[in-house]
CSV table of C-alpha atoms in Angstrom, one decimal:
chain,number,residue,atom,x,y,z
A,1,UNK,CA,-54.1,-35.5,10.4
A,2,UNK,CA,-50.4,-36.3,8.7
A,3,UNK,CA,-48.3,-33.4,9.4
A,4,UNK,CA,-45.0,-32.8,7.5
A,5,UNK,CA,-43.8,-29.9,10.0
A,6,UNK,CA,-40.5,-30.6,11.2
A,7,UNK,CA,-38.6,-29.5,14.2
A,8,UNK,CA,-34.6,-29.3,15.6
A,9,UNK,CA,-33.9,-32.3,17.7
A,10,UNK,CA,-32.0,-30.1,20.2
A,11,UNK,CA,-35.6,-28.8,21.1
A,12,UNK,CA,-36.8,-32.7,22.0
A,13,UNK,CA,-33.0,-32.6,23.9
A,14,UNK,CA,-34.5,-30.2,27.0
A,15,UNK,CA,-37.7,-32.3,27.4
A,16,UNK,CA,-34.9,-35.3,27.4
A,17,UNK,CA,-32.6,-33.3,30.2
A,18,UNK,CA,-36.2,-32.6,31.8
A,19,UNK,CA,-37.2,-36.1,32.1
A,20,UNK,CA,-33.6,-36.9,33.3
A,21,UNK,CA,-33.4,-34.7,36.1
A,22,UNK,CA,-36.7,-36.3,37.0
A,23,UNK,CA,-35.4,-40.0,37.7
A,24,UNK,CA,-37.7,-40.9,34.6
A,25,UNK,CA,-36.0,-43.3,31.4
A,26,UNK,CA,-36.4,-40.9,28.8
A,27,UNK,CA,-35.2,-43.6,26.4
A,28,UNK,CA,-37.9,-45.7,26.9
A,29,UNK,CA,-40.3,-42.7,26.2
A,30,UNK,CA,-38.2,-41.5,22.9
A,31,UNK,CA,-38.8,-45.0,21.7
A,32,UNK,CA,-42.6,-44.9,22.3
A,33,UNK,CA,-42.5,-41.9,20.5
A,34,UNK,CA,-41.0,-43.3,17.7
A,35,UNK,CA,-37.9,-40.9,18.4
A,36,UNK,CA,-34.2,-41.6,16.9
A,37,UNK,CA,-32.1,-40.5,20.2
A,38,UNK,CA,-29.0,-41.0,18.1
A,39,UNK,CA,-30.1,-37.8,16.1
A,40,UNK,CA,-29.8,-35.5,19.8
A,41,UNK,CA,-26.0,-35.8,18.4
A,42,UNK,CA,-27.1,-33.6,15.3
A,43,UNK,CA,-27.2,-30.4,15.4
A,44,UNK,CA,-29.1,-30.0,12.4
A,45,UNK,CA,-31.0,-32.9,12.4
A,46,UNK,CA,-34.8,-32.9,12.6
A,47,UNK,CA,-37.9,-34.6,13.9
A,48,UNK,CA,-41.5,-34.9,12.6
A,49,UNK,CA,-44.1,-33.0,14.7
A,50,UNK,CA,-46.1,-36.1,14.8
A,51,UNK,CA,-43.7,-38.0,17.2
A,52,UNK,CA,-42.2,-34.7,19.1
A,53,UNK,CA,-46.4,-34.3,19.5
A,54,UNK,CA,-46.3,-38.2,21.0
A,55,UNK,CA,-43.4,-37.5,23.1
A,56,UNK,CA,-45.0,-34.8,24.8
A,57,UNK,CA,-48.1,-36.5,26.0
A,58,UNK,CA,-45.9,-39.5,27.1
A,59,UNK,CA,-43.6,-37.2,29.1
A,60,UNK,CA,-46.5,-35.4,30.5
A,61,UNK,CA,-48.3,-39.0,31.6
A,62,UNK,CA,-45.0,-40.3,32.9
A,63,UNK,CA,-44.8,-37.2,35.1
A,64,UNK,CA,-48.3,-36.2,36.0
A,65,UNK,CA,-47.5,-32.6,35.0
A,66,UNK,CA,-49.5,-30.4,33.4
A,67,UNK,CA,-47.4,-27.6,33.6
A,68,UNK,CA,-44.1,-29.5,32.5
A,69,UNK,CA,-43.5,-27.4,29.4
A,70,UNK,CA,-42.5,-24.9,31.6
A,71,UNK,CA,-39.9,-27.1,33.5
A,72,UNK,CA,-38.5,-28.2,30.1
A,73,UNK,CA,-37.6,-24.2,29.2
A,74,UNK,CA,-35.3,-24.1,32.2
A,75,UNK,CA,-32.7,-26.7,30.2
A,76,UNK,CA,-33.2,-25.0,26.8
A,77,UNK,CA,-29.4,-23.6,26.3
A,78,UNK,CA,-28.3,-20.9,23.6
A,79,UNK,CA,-27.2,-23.4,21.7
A,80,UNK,CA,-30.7,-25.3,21.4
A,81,UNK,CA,-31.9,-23.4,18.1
A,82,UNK,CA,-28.0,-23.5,16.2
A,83,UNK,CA,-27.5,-19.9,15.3
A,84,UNK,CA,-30.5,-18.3,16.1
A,85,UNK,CA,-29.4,-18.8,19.8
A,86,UNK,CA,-26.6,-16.9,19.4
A,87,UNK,CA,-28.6,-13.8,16.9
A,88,UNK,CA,-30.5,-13.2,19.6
A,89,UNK,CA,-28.3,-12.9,22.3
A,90,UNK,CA,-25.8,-10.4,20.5
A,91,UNK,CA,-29.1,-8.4,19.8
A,92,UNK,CA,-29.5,-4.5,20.3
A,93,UNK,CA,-33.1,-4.4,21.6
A,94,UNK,CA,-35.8,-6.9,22.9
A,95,UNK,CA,-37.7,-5.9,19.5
A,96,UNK,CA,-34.7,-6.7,17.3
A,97,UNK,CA,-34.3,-10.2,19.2
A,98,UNK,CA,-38.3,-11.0,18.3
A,99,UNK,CA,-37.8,-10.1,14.8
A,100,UNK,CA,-34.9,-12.1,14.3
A,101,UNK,CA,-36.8,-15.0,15.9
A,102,UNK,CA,-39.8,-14.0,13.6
A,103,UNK,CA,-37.2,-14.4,10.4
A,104,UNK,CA,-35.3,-17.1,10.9
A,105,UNK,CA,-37.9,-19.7,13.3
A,106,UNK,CA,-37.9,-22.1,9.9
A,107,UNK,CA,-34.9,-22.8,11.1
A,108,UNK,CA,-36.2,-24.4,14.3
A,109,UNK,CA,-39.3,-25.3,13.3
A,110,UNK,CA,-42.1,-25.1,10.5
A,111,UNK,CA,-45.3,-26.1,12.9
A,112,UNK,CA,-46.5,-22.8,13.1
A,113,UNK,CA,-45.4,-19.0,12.3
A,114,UNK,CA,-44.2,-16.1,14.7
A,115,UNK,CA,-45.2,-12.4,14.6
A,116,UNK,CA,-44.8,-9.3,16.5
A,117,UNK,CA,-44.8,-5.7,16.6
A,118,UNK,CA,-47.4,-3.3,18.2
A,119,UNK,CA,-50.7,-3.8,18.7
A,120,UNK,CA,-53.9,-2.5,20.6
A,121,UNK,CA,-52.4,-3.5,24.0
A,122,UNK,CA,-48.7,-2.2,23.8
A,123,UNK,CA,-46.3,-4.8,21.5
A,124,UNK,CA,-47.5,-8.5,21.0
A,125,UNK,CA,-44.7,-11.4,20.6
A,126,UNK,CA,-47.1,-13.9,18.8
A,127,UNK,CA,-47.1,-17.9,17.9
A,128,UNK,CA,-49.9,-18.7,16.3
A,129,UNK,CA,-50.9,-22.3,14.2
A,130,UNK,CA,-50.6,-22.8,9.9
A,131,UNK,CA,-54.1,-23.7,9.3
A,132,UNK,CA,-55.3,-26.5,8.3
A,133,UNK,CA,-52.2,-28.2,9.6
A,134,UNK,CA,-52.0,-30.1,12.9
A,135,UNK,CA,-50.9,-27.9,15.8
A,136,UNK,CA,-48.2,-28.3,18.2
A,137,UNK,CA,-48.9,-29.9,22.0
A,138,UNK,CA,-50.1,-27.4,24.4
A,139,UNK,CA,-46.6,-28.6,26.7
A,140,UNK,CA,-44.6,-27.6,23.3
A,141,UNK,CA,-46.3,-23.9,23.6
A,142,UNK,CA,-46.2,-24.1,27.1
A,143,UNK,CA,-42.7,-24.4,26.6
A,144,UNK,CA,-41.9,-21.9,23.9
A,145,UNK,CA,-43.8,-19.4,25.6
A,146,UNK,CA,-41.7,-19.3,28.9
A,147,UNK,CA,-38.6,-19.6,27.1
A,148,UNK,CA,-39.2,-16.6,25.2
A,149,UNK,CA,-39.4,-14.3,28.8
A,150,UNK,CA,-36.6,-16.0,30.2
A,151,UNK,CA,-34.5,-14.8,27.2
A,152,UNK,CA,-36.2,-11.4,28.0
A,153,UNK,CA,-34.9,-11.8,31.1
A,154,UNK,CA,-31.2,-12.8,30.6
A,155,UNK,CA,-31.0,-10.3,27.5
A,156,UNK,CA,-32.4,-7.3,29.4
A,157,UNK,CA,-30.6,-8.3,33.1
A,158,UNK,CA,-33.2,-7.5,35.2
A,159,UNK,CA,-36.8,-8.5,35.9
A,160,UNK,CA,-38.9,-8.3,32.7
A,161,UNK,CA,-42.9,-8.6,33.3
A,162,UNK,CA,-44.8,-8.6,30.5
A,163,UNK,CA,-48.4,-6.5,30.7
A,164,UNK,CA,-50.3,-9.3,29.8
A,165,UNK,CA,-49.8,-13.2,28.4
A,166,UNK,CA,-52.3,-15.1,26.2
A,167,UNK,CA,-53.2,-18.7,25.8
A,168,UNK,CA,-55.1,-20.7,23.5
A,169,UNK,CA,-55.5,-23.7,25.7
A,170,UNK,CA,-57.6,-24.0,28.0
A,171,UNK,CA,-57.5,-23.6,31.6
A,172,UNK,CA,-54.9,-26.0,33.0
A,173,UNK,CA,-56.0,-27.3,36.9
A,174,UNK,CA,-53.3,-25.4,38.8
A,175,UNK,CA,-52.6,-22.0,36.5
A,176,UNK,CA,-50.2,-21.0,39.6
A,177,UNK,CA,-47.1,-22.1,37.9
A,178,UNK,CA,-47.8,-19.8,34.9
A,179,UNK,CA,-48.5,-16.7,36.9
A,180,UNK,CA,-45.4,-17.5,38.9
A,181,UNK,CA,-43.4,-17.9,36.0
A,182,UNK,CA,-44.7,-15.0,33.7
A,183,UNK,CA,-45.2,-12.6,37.0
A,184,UNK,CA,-48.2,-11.1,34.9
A,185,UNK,CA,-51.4,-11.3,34.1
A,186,UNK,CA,-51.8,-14.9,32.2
A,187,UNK,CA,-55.1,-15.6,30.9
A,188,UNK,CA,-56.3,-18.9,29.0
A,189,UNK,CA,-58.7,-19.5,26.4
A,190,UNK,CA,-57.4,-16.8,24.3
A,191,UNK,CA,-58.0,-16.2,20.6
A,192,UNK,CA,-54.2,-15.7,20.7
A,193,UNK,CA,-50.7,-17.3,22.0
A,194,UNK,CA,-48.8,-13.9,22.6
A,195,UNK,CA,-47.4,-12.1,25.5
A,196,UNK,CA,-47.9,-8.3,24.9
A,197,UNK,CA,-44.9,-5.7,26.1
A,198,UNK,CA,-44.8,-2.5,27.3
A,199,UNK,CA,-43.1,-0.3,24.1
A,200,UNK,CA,-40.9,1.0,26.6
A,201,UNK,CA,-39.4,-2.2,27.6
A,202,UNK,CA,-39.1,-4.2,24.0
A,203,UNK,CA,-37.0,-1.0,22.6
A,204,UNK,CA,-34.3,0.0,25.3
A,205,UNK,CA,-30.8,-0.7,24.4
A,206,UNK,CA,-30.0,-4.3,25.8
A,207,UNK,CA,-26.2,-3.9,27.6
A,208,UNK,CA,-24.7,-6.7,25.6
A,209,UNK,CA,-25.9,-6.1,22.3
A,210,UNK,CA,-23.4,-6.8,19.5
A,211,UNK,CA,-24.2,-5.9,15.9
A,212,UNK,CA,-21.6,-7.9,14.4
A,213,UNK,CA,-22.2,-11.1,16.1
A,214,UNK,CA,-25.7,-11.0,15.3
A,215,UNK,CA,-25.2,-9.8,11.6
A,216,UNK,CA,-22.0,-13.1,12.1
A,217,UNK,CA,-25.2,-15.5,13.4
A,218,UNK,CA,-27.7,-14.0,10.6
A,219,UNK,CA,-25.6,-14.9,7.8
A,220,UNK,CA,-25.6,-18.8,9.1
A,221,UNK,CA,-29.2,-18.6,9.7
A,222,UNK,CA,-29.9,-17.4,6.0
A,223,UNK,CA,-27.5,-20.3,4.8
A,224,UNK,CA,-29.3,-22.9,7.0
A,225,UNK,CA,-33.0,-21.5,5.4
A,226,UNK,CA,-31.5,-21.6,2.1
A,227,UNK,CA,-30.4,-25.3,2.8
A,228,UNK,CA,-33.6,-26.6,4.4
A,229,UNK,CA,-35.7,-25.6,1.3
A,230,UNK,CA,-33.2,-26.8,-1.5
A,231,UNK,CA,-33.1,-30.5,0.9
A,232,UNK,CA,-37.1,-30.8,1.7
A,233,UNK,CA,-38.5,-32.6,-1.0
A,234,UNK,CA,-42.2,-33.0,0.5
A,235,UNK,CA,-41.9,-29.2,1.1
A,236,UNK,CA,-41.0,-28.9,-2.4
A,237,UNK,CA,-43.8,-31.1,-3.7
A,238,UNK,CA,-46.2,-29.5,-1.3
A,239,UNK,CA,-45.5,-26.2,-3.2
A,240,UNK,CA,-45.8,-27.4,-6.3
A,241,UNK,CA,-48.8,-29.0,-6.0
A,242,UNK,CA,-50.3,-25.7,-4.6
A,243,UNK,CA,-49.0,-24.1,-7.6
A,244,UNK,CA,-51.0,-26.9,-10.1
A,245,UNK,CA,-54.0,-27.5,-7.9
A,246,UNK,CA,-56.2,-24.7,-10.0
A,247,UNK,CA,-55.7,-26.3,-13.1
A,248,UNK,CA,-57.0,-29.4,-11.8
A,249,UNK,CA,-55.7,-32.4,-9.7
A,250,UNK,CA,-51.6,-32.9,-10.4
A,251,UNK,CA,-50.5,-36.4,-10.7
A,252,UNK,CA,-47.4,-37.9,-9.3
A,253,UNK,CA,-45.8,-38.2,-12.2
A,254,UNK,CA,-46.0,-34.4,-13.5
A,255,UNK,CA,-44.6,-33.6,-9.7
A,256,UNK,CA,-41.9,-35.9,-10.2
A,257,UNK,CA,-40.8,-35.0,-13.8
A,258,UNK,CA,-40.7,-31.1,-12.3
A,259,UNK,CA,-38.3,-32.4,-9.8
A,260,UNK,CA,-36.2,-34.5,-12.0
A,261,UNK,CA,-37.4,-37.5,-10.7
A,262,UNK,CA,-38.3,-40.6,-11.6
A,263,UNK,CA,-41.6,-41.5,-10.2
A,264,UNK,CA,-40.3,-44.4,-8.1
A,265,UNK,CA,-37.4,-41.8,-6.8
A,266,UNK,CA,-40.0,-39.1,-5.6
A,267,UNK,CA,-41.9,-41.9,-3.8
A,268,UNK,CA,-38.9,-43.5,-2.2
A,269,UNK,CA,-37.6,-39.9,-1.1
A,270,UNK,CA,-41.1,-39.1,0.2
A,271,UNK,CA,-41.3,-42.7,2.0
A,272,UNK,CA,-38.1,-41.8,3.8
A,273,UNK,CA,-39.8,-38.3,5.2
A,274,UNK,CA,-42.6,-40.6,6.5
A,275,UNK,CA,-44.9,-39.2,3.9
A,276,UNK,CA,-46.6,-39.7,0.6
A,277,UNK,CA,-47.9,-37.9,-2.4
A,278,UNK,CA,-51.3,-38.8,-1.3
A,279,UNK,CA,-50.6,-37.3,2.0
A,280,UNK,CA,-49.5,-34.2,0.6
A,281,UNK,CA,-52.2,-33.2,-1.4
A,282,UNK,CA,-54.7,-33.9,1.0
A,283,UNK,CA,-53.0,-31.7,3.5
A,284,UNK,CA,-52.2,-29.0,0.7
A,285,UNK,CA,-55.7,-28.8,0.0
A,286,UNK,CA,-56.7,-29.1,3.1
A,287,UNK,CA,-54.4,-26.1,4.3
A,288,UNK,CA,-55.9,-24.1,1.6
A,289,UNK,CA,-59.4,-24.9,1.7
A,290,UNK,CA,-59.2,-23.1,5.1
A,291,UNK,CA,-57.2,-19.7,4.1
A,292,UNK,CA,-59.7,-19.3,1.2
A,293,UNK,CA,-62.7,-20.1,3.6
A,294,UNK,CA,-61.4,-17.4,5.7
A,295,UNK,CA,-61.8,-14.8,3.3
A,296,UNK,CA,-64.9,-14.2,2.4
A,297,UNK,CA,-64.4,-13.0,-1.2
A,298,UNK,CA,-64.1,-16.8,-2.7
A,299,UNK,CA,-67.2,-18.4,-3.1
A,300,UNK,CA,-67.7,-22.3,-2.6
A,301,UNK,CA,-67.3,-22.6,-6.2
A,302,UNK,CA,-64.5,-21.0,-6.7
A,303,UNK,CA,-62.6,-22.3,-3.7
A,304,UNK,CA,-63.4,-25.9,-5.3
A,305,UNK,CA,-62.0,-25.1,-8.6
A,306,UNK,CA,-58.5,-23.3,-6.9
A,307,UNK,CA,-58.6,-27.1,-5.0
A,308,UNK,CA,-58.8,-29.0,-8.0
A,309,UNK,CA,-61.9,-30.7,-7.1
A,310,UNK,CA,-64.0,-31.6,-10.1
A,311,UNK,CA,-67.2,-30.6,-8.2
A,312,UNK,CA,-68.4,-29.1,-5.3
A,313,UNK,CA,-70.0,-32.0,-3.7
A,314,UNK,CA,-66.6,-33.6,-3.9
A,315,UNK,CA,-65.1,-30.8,-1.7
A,316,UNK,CA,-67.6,-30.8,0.1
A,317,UNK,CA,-67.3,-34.8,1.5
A,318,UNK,CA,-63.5,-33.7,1.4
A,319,UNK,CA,-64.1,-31.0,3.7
A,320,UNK,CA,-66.1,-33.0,6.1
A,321,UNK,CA,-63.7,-35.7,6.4
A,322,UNK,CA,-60.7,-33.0,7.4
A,323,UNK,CA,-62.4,-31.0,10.0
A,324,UNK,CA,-66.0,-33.1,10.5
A,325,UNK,CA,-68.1,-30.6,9.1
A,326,UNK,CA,-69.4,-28.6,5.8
A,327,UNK,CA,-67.1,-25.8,4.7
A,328,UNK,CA,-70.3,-23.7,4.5
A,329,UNK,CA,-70.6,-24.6,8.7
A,330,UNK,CA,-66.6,-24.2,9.0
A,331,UNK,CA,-67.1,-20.3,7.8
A,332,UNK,CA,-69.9,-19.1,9.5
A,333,UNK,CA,-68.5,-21.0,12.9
A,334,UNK,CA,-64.7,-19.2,12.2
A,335,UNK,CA,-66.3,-15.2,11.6
């Protein structure tokens, strides 16, 4: 599957300073990857999740650890997600801190979407995957995961054990690093990626909370949002073909005349992000063919019309090719 999601190249910095520490050539793995090391420099600069996604299951062969996302968090710096870093440090509770991450994490990455607040256990801190989209390494999660309750840990200056932490993947050989790490119960297999909180702990004052350098660091981060979706032009087409799609199949050319483009400038500027129109309608459609299958109030029919599919049979083979089976299977199989 072609994805378009993007991510900071500071984050591919700590698997870099990982490798490093290890005695490994982490150049000669960014170049398998595909990976610009020029762009580590940048602190706004961005790689596709495709190669980050190559990088980690070269970095993980080259070490023989399946655990090494959690390694990599140890050399993730404040500075690793621009301003955001800094937000969440100045911020007045652990709760506060997850919702500015939940706000502003476009700004490290678009692979999938963050959530928190309470929930049955006590309060979740949640990653989960866009569907239809391709999802992020297990390492990459692996990662996240344990960088999030180190910050707990530095922002709140004492131990923080969570009651609980999820995984989606599966059960890795040796699970001891992760229950060493998270100093909790860690269970794999989950429906969800989350570590759930005490309500207690995510809402005490932190002692180095500073309103005004957070509200200082908010005010970049909006800036940096507002600059990512004015510069993303398959992001841009991407929308506007969901916004066509129910009255029928867009072409190129429309797209490109709603961008003020010339048809050979839209494909050039989409060539240079690795992608094509092609590309992104396929995964548009695919992306929505699976949020409308999981609500059960669109029919087949109707779900082929919102696609812009001229019949159902042609969804259907559509459907199959994306996630090898019938849509009607797909929704029985995800309720």
């Amino acid at each position: 599957m072609t994805s378009h999601a993007t991510s900071l190249s500071s984050w591919s910095a700590a698997i870099k300073a990982c490798l490093d520490e290890r005695g490994l050539d982490s150049t000669a793995l960014f170049a398998q990857a595909g990976l610009d090391m020029a762009l580590l420099a940048d602190p706004k600069a961005r790689y596709p999740l495709d190669a980050t996604t190559r990088l980690w299951a070269l970095a993980i062969e080259a070490t023989g650890d399946e655990a090494l996302g959690l390694s990599v968090a140890r050399h993730v710096r404040q500075t690793t997600f621009h301003a955001l870093g800094y937000a969440v440090m100045a911020s007045a509770t652990l709760a506060g801190a997850f919702e500015r991450m939940v706000r502003y994490f476009r700004v490290v990455t678009d692979a999938g979407e963050l959530s928190c607040g309470p929930c049955e256990q006590g309060y979740c801190y949640r990653i989960s995957p866009l569907p239809g989209s391709q999802q992020p390494a297990d390492a990459s999660l692996d990662a996240f995961m344990a960088v999030i309750m180190r910050t707990c840990r530095a922002l709140a200056g004492r131990d923080v054990v969570p009651k609980a932490v999820h995984f989606r993947r599966p059960l890795p050989a040796d699970p001891g690093p992760y229950e060493r790490l998270f100093r909790g119960p860690v269970a794999f297999a989950q429906a969800q990626t989350e570590i759930v909180f005490d309500h207690a702990v995510v809402l005490a004052p932190l002692p180095y909370g500073n309103d005004e350098l957070a509200r200082h660091n908010d005010e970049i981060l909006t800036r940096l949002l507002a600059q990512q979706q004015r510069e993303s032009v398959p992001a841009r087409v991407q929308g506007l073909i969901a916004q066509r799609l129910k009255d029928g199949e867009p072409s190129p050319e429309a797209i490109a005349g709603e961008l003020h483009l010339s048809l050979r400038q839209l494909q050039r500027k989409l060539k240079e992000e690795g992608t094509s129109f092609r590309d992104i309608l396929d995964a548009t459609r695919h992306e929505l063919a699976c949020r409308y299958l999981a609500d059960e109030h669109y029919s087949l029919s109707e779900i082929t019309w919102l696609l812009g599919f001229g019949e159902t049979s042609s969804f259907t083979r559509a459907f199959k090719r994306w996630e090898g089976m019938t849509p009607g299977v797909w929704r029985r199989r995800d309720c």
